[in-house]
Each structure stands twice: as structure tokens, then as C-alpha cells.
mmCIF file of C-alpha atoms in Angstrom:
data_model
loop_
_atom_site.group_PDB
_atom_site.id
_atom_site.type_symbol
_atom_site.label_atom_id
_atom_site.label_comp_id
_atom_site.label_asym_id
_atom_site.label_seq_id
_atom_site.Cartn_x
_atom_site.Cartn_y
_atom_site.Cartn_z
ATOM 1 C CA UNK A 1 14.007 -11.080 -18.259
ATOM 2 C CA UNK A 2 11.476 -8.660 -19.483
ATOM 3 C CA UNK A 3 10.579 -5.663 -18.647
ATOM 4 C CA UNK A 4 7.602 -6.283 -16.690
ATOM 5 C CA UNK A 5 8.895 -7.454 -13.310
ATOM 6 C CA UNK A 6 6.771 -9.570 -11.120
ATOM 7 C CA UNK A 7 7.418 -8.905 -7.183
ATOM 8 C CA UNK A 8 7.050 -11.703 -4.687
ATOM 9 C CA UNK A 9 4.601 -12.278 -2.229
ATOM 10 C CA UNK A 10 5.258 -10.026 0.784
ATOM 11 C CA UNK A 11 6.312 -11.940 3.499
ATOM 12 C CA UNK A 12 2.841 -12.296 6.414
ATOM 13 C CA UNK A 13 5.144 -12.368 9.259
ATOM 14 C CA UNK A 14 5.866 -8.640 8.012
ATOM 15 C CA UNK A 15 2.651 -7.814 7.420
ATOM 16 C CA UNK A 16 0.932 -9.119 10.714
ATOM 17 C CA UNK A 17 3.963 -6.487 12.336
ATOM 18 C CA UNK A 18 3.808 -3.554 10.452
ATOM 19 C CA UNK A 19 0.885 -0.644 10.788
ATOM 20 C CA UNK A 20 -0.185 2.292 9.348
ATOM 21 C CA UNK A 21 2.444 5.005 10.131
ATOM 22 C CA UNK A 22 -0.705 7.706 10.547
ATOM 23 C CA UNK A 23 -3.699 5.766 11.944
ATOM 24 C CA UNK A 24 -1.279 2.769 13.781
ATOM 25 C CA UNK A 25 -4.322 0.768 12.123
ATOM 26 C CA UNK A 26 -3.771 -2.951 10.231
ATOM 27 C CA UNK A 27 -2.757 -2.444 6.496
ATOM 28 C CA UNK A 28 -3.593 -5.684 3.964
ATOM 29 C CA UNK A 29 -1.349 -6.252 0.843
ATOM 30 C CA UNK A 30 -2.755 -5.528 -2.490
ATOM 31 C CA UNK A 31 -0.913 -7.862 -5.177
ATOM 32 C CA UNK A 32 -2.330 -6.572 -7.988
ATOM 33 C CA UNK A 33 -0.443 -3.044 -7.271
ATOM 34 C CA UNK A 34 2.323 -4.036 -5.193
ATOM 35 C CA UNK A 35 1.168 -1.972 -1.883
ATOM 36 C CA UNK A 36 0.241 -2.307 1.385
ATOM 37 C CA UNK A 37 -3.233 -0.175 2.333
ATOM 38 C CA UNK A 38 -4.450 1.352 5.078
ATOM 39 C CA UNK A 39 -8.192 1.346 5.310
ATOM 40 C CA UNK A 40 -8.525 3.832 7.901
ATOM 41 C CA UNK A 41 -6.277 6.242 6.018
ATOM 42 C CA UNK A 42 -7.097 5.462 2.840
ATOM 43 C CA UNK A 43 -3.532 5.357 2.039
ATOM 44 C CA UNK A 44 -1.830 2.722 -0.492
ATOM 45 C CA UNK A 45 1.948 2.738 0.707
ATOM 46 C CA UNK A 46 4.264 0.798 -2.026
ATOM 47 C CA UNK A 47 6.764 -1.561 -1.974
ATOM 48 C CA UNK A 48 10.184 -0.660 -3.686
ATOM 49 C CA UNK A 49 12.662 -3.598 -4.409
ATOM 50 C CA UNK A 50 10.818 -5.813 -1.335
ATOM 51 C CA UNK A 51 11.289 -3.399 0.935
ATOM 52 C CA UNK A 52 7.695 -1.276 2.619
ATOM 53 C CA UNK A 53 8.116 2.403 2.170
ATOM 54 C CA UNK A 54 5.757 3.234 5.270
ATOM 55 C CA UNK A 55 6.637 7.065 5.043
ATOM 56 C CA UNK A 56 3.304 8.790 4.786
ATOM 57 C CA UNK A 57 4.450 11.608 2.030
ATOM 58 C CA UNK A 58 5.435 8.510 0.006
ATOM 59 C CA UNK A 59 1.532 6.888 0.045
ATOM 60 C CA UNK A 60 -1.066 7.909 -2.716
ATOM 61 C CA UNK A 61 -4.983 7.567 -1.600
ATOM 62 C CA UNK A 62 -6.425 4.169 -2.053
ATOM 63 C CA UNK A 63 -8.043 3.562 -5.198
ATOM 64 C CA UNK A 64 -10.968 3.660 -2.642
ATOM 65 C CA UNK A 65 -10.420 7.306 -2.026
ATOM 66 C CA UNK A 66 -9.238 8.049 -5.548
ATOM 67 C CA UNK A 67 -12.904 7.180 -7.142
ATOM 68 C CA UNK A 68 -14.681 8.861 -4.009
ATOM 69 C CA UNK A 69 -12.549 11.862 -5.021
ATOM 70 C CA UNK A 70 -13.381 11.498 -8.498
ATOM 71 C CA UNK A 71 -17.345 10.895 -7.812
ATOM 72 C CA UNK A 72 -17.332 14.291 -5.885
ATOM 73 C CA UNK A 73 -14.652 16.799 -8.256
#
């Protein structure tokens, strides 16, 4: 296998479940980087070996928030 690893699909029974652990607000999936996002926080949360890490010192900001912060440094 190489080294580039591609995760499966997150399961949308887990999704439509799980929340944002700060705003209790839906979070969507985001393939492309492996995370689930919070819009209201503007949180990306990632997912380690399948498994959501929903702790909130564990989240970057969204790439959302990222280029807002970069527009405004």
C-alpha cells in the first residue's frame, strides 16, 4: 500500500447523530480533508483511524475562518 492512505466514507448514520461539542449545532463531512465541520463554530474536527475526535482543543478553524483570518492579519 502506499503511503497516501485513502479513508472511507464516514458512516451518515454517525453523522446525522453527532454535533458540534461547542455550538451542539449540525457538522457536514468534508472528504477532501477527512473532517467533520461545524459551521457555527467554524471548527474542522478530524477523523483519526475512523474514529471522530469531537474534543474542541483537538479542532483547527475551518478553512472558512482560516482565509477570513488571513484577509484581516
Amino acid at each position: 500500500m502506499s503511503g497516501a492512505e485513502i479513508s472511507p466514507p464516514l458512516d451518515q448514520r454517525l453523522l446525522s447523530i453527532l454535533v458540534c461539542p461547542v455550538t451542539k449545532g449540525p457538522l457536514t463531512y468534508d472528504a477532501t480533508t477527512n473532517e467533520l465541520i461545524s459551521a457555527q463554530a467554524k471548527l474542522a474536527f478530524p477523523i483519526r483511524d475512523g474514529i471522530p475526535v469531537m474534543l474542541p482543543e483537538e479542532a483547527r478553524p475551518s478553512k472558512a475562518e482560516f482565509f477570513n483570518i488571513l484577509k484581516a492579519g
